[in-house]
């Protein structure tokens, strides 16, 4: 890895089009054109930005949300499809890495999906939010760890998580073990209130410090008219104001440009990749500062499936089977951990390992 790189990144804070089908995609394409004119090489958009985040689910009970839920199904994104084709064309035209959140429709289910397009227009990564949060569980299905990957793009190694996935330390650690250089985080924005902005700031700066990578964070924005269209109740409207925090943070936890908490715009900064080594030479949490013989992570990285051939099913280990500790890398596939030799410290009461954990945590 060459450290001598400067990458210009943009965290986009932008309002969706809640009314016009295809309107949000038009705004994405326009924003990419604007970013390209400013020399941006990597652009990050908000969580499930296309066609829009389901704000209605936060302020209305499920019994009153049927029509809005059906409308979201109608305008959700097929992957691949017209939306991915349009964004891929812009990524290729501008030689830009693009990270976009979409409501993905897969037959009868919707998913909170993150898409990473490389500079040649290739869809480098499609991943689904592992566990929808609170009200979101009425909207989206669960993701799997098959997409919990860091991908090598033309400019850097890129990883992504959505919103409260950042409060799942195992999910973050899974990306850290893959040596992500730029972490792209997405939040809905215009949610919860000003406290959400403060929480986002703490969250992304902590991940930057812990992982030794850059964080580019994008949040959405709702106009007053859009808030009123989601709810006519002034009390509920308060729950849709604030909570925005587009920002770019260095591996040392510093803001590289002033964060944006109100209105539409872009936070743009140049990422000096030498700062990654500067941070990691002191603290590399998956390298010289790790203790994998004491603490490690097992990941079930198989794609979720509702059926498989009988012969294949018979050969698969039982899901959730107890795992013996694996003292190799800081993380590894669940199958590898399951077949690892048991630790003497974990089984021999004379070894001084009375407080050793006998099972590893399982992500996914």
Coordinates of C-alpha atoms in Angstrom, one line a residue:
X1 CA 0.0 0.0 0.0
X2 CA 1.4 3.4 -1.0
X3 CA 0.8 6.1 1.6
X4 CA 1.5 8.9 -0.9
X5 CA -2.1 9.5 -1.9
X6 CA -4.5 12.4 -1.6
X7 CA -8.1 11.6 -2.1
X8 CA -10.8 14.3 -2.3
X9 CA -14.0 13.1 -0.6
X10 CA -17.5 14.5 -0.2
X11 CA -20.1 13.8 2.4
X12 CA -23.4 14.8 0.8
X13 CA -26.3 16.2 2.9
X14 CA -29.3 16.4 0.7
X15 CA -33.1 16.2 0.8
X16 CA -34.9 13.4 -1.1
X17 CA -37.8 14.0 -3.4
X18 CA -40.8 12.6 -1.5
X19 CA -43.3 13.2 -4.3
X20 CA -41.9 12.6 -7.7
X21 CA -40.9 9.0 -8.8
X22 CA -37.3 9.2 -10.0
X23 CA -36.9 12.7 -8.4
X24 CA -34.4 11.5 -5.8
X25 CA -32.3 9.8 -8.5
X26 CA -32.2 13.0 -10.5
X27 CA -30.9 14.8 -7.4
X28 CA -28.2 12.1 -6.9
X29 CA -27.0 12.5 -10.5
X30 CA -27.0 16.3 -10.2
X31 CA -25.0 16.1 -7.0
X32 CA -22.5 13.8 -8.6
X33 CA -22.0 16.3 -11.5
X34 CA -21.5 19.1 -9.0
X35 CA -19.1 17.0 -6.9
X36 CA -17.1 16.2 -10.0
X37 CA -16.8 19.8 -10.9
X38 CA -15.2 20.3 -7.5
X39 CA -12.7 17.5 -8.0
X40 CA -14.3 15.0 -5.8
X41 CA -13.1 11.4 -6.2
X42 CA -15.4 9.7 -3.6
X43 CA -18.9 10.7 -2.7
X44 CA -21.2 9.4 0.0
X45 CA -24.9 9.8 0.1
X46 CA -27.4 9.2 3.1
X47 CA -28.9 6.0 4.3
X48 CA -31.6 4.5 2.0
X49 CA -31.7 7.8 0.1
X50 CA -33.3 6.4 -3.0
X51 CA -36.2 6.8 -3.2
X52 CA -36.3 8.1 0.4
X53 CA -35.8 7.0 4.0
X54 CA -39.2 5.8 5.5
X55 CA -39.7 8.7 7.9
X56 CA -43.4 7.9 8.1
X57 CA -42.6 4.7 10.1
X58 CA -41.0 6.8 12.9
X59 CA -44.0 8.9 13.6
X60 CA -47.0 6.7 12.6
X61 CA -48.2 3.4 13.9
X62 CA -47.9 0.4 11.5
X63 CA -51.7 0.2 11.2
X64 CA -51.8 3.7 9.8
X65 CA -48.8 3.3 7.5
X66 CA -50.1 0.8 5.0
X67 CA -50.5 3.2 2.0
X68 CA -47.0 4.7 2.6
X69 CA -45.4 1.3 2.9
X70 CA -47.0 0.1 -0.3
X71 CA -45.8 3.3 -2.1
X72 CA -42.3 2.6 -0.9
X73 CA -42.5 -0.9 -2.4
X74 CA -43.7 0.6 -5.6
X75 CA -40.7 2.9 -5.9
X76 CA -38.0 0.7 -4.3
X77 CA -34.8 -0.1 -6.1
X78 CA -34.1 -3.3 -8.1
X79 CA -30.4 -4.3 -8.0
X80 CA -29.4 -4.3 -10.8
X81 CA -31.8 -2.0 -12.5
X82 CA -32.4 1.5 -13.9
X83 CA -31.2 3.2 -10.7
X84 CA -27.9 1.3 -10.5
X85 CA -27.4 1.8 -14.2
X86 CA -27.8 5.5 -13.9
X87 CA -25.4 5.8 -10.9
X88 CA -22.9 3.5 -12.5
X89 CA -22.8 5.7 -15.6
X90 CA -22.1 8.8 -13.5
X91 CA -19.4 7.0 -11.5
X92 CA -17.7 5.9 -14.8
X93 CA -18.1 9.3 -16.4
X94 CA -16.6 11.1 -13.5
X95 CA -14.1 8.4 -12.4
X96 CA -15.6 8.6 -9.0
X97 CA -16.3 6.1 -6.2
X98 CA -19.9 6.4 -5.2
X99 CA -21.5 5.1 -2.0
X100 CA -25.3 5.2 -2.1
X101 CA -28.0 4.0 0.3
X102 CA -31.2 2.5 -1.3
X103 CA -34.4 0.8 -0.4
X104 CA -33.8 -2.4 -2.2
X105 CA -36.7 -4.6 -3.3
X106 CA -36.0 -8.3 -3.6
X107 CA -39.3 -9.9 -4.6
X108 CA -41.6 -9.6 -1.6
X109 CA -39.1 -7.9 0.8
X110 CA -37.4 -4.6 1.2
X111 CA -33.9 -4.1 2.5
X112 CA -31.8 -1.3 3.7
X113 CA -29.0 -1.7 1.2
X114 CA -25.6 0.1 0.7
X115 CA -24.1 0.2 -2.8
X116 CA -20.5 0.9 -3.6
X117 CA -19.7 1.8 -7.2
X118 CA -16.1 1.9 -8.4
X119 CA -14.7 4.4 -10.9
X120 CA -15.3 2.1 -13.9
X121 CA -19.0 1.9 -13.0
X122 CA -18.7 -1.6 -11.5
X123 CA -20.9 -2.4 -8.5
X124 CA -18.1 -3.3 -6.2
X125 CA -20.3 -4.1 -3.1
X126 CA -23.9 -4.6 -2.3
X127 CA -24.6 -5.1 1.4
X128 CA -27.7 -5.1 3.6
X129 CA -28.1 -3.6 7.0
X130 CA -27.7 -6.5 9.5
X131 CA -30.6 -5.5 11.8
X132 CA -33.1 -2.8 11.1
X133 CA -33.5 -0.5 14.1
X134 CA -36.7 -0.1 16.2
X135 CA -39.4 1.2 13.8
X136 CA -37.4 0.1 10.8
X137 CA -38.2 -3.5 11.5
X138 CA -41.7 -3.0 10.1
X139 CA -40.1 -1.9 6.8
X140 CA -36.9 -3.9 6.1
X141 CA -35.7 -7.5 6.3
X142 CA -32.5 -8.5 8.0
X143 CA -29.2 -8.6 6.1
X144 CA -26.3 -11.1 6.4
X145 CA -22.6 -10.9 6.9
X146 CA -21.8 -12.0 3.4
X147 CA -21.7 -8.3 2.5
X148 CA -19.8 -7.3 5.6
X149 CA -16.8 -6.6 3.4
X150 CA -14.2 -4.0 2.6
X151 CA -13.6 -3.6 -1.1
X152 CA -10.5 -2.4 -2.9
X153 CA -11.5 0.5 -5.2
X154 CA -9.5 2.5 -7.6
X155 CA -8.5 5.0 -4.8
X156 CA -8.6 3.1 -1.5
X157 CA -10.0 0.2 0.6
X158 CA -13.6 1.2 1.3
X159 CA -16.1 -0.2 3.9
X160 CA -19.6 0.9 4.9
X161 CA -22.1 0.6 7.7
X162 CA -25.5 2.2 8.2
X163 CA -26.7 4.2 11.2
X164 CA -26.9 2.2 14.4
X165 CA -24.9 -0.7 12.9
X166 CA -22.0 1.5 14.3
X167 CA -23.2 0.5 17.8
X168 CA -22.5 -3.1 17.0
X169 CA -18.8 -3.3 17.8
X170 CA -18.4 -6.7 16.2
X171 CA -19.7 -5.4 12.9
X172 CA -17.2 -2.5 13.0
X173 CA -14.4 -4.8 14.0
X174 CA -15.2 -7.1 11.1
X175 CA -14.4 -4.2 8.8
X176 CA -11.4 -3.1 10.8
X177 CA -9.8 -6.6 10.4
X178 CA -10.0 -6.1 6.6
X179 CA -8.0 -2.9 6.9
X180 CA -10.5 -0.4 5.6
X181 CA -8.9 3.0 4.7
X182 CA -12.1 5.0 4.2
X183 CA -15.2 4.1 6.2
X184 CA -18.4 5.4 4.6
X185 CA -21.2 5.9 7.2
X186 CA -24.8 6.7 6.4
X187 CA -27.5 8.1 8.7
X188 CA -31.0 9.2 7.7
X189 CA -30.8 12.7 9.2
X190 CA -33.8 14.8 10.2
X191 CA -34.6 12.3 12.9
X192 CA -34.8 12.2 16.7
X193 CA -33.6 15.8 17.3
X194 CA -30.4 17.7 17.9
X195 CA -29.1 15.0 20.3
X196 CA -28.8 12.7 17.3
X197 CA -26.2 15.0 15.7
X198 CA -24.1 14.9 18.9
X199 CA -24.4 11.1 19.0
X200 CA -23.3 10.8 15.4
X201 CA -20.3 13.0 16.0
X202 CA -19.1 10.8 18.9
X203 CA -19.8 7.6 16.9
X204 CA -17.9 8.5 13.8
X205 CA -14.9 10.1 15.6
X206 CA -14.6 7.0 17.8
X207 CA -14.6 4.7 14.8
X208 CA -11.9 6.8 13.1
X209 CA -9.7 6.6 16.2
X210 CA -10.3 2.9 16.9
X211 CA -9.9 1.8 13.3
X212 CA -7.2 4.3 12.2
X213 CA -9.1 5.2 9.1
X214 CA -10.9 8.1 7.6
X215 CA -14.7 8.4 8.1
X216 CA -17.0 10.1 5.5
X217 CA -20.4 10.5 7.0
X218 CA -23.5 11.5 5.1
X219 CA -27.0 12.4 6.5
X220 CA -30.2 13.3 4.8
X221 CA -32.2 16.5 5.3
X222 CA -35.9 17.3 5.3
X223 CA -37.3 20.7 4.4
X224 CA -40.1 22.2 6.6
X225 CA -42.6 21.5 3.9
X226 CA -41.5 17.8 3.7
X227 CA -41.7 17.5 7.5
X228 CA -45.3 18.8 7.4
X229 CA -46.2 16.3 4.7
X230 CA -44.9 13.4 6.8
X231 CA -46.9 14.5 9.9
X232 CA -49.4 17.2 10.6
X233 CA -48.9 16.9 14.3
X234 CA -46.6 19.6 15.6
X235 CA -45.3 17.4 18.4
X236 CA -44.4 14.6 16.0
X237 CA -42.8 17.1 13.7
X238 CA -40.2 17.8 16.4
X239 CA -39.0 14.2 16.0
X240 CA -38.2 15.0 12.3
X241 CA -36.0 18.1 13.0
X242 CA -32.3 18.1 13.7
X243 CA -30.2 14.9 13.8
X244 CA -28.1 15.9 10.7
X245 CA -24.3 15.7 10.7
X246 CA -22.5 15.4 7.4
X247 CA -18.8 15.2 8.3
X248 CA -15.4 14.0 7.3
X249 CA -13.0 12.8 10.1
X250 CA -9.3 11.9 10.0
X251 CA -7.8 8.8 11.6
X252 CA -6.8 11.0 14.5
X253 CA -10.5 11.9 15.2
X254 CA -10.3 15.4 13.8
X255 CA -12.8 17.1 11.6
X256 CA -11.2 17.9 8.2
X257 CA -13.9 20.4 7.4
X258 CA -16.7 22.0 9.4
X259 CA -19.6 19.6 9.8
X260 CA -23.0 20.4 8.2
X261 CA -26.0 20.2 10.5
X262 CA -28.6 22.2 8.6
X263 CA -29.6 22.5 5.0
X264 CA -28.3 20.9 1.8
X265 CA -24.7 20.9 0.8
X266 CA -21.5 19.0 0.7
X267 CA -18.7 18.6 3.2
X268 CA -15.5 18.3 1.1
X269 CA -12.0 17.5 2.3
X270 CA -8.7 16.1 1.0
X271 CA -7.7 12.8 2.7
X272 CA -4.0 12.5 3.2
X273 CA -3.5 8.8 3.4
X274 CA -0.2 9.1 5.3
X275 CA -2.3 9.9 8.3
X276 CA -3.4 6.2 8.5
X277 CA 0.1 5.1 9.1
X278 CA 0.7 7.9 11.5
X279 CA -2.1 6.7 13.6
X280 CA -1.5 2.9 13.2
X281 CA 2.2 3.0 14.0
X282 CA 1.0 4.0 17.5
X283 CA -2.2 1.9 17.8
X284 CA -3.2 -0.8 15.3
X285 CA -6.2 -2.5 16.8
X286 CA -6.1 -5.4 14.4
X287 CA -2.3 -5.7 14.2
X288 CA 0.4 -4.9 16.8
X289 CA -2.1 -3.8 19.4
X290 CA -4.4 -6.8 19.0
X291 CA -4.3 -10.0 21.1
X292 CA -6.1 -12.6 18.9
X293 CA -5.0 -15.4 21.2
X294 CA -7.1 -13.8 23.9
X295 CA -9.9 -12.1 22.0
X296 CA -11.0 -12.8 18.4
X297 CA -14.1 -12.7 16.2
X298 CA -15.9 -15.4 14.3
X299 CA -18.1 -14.4 11.3
X300 CA -20.8 -16.4 9.6
X301 CA -20.1 -15.0 6.1
X302 CA -22.3 -17.3 4.2
X303 CA -25.1 -15.6 2.3
X304 CA -28.5 -16.0 3.9
X305 CA -30.7 -18.5 2.1
X306 CA -34.2 -19.9 2.7
X307 CA -33.4 -23.3 1.0
X308 CA -30.5 -25.4 -0.2
X309 CA -30.1 -28.8 -1.8
X310 CA -30.4 -31.6 0.8
X311 CA -26.8 -32.9 0.2
X312 CA -25.4 -29.4 0.8
X313 CA -27.6 -28.9 3.9
X314 CA -26.3 -32.2 5.4
X315 CA -22.7 -31.1 5.1
X316 CA -23.2 -27.6 6.7
X317 CA -22.5 -27.2 10.4
X318 CA -25.5 -26.5 12.5
X319 CA -26.2 -22.8 12.6
X320 CA -25.3 -21.4 16.0
X321 CA -23.2 -24.4 17.0
X322 CA -20.9 -23.8 19.9
X323 CA -17.5 -22.5 18.8
X324 CA -14.1 -23.3 20.2
X325 CA -11.6 -20.4 20.4
X326 CA -9.5 -19.8 17.3
X327 CA -6.1 -18.2 18.0
X328 CA -5.1 -17.3 14.5
X329 CA -6.1 -13.9 12.9
X330 CA -8.1 -11.4 14.7
X331 CA -11.2 -12.6 12.8
X332 CA -12.1 -15.5 10.6
X333 CA -15.0 -17.4 9.1
X334 CA -17.3 -19.3 11.5
X335 CA -16.5 -22.6 9.9
X336 CA -12.8 -22.1 10.5
X337 CA -13.4 -21.2 14.1
X338 CA -15.7 -24.1 14.7
X339 CA -13.0 -26.5 13.6
X340 CA -10.2 -25.0 15.6
X341 CA -8.5 -26.9 18.3
X342 CA -9.7 -26.2 21.8
X343 CA -7.5 -24.0 24.0
X344 CA -5.7 -25.6 26.9
X345 CA -6.4 -22.5 28.9
X346 CA -10.1 -22.9 28.3
X347 CA -10.2 -26.6 29.3
X348 CA -7.5 -27.3 31.8
X349 CA -8.3 -25.9 35.3
X350 CA -4.6 -26.0 36.2
X351 CA -3.6 -23.6 33.4
X352 CA -4.8 -20.5 35.2
X353 CA -7.5 -19.9 32.6
X354 CA -10.5 -20.0 34.9
X355 CA -11.7 -16.7 33.5
X356 CA -11.0 -17.6 29.9
X357 CA -14.2 -17.5 27.7
X358 CA -14.9 -20.8 26.1
X359 CA -16.9 -19.5 23.2
X360 CA -16.3 -16.7 20.8
X361 CA -18.8 -14.1 19.8
X362 CA -20.5 -14.7 16.5
X363 CA -21.2 -11.8 14.2
X364 CA -24.0 -12.1 11.7

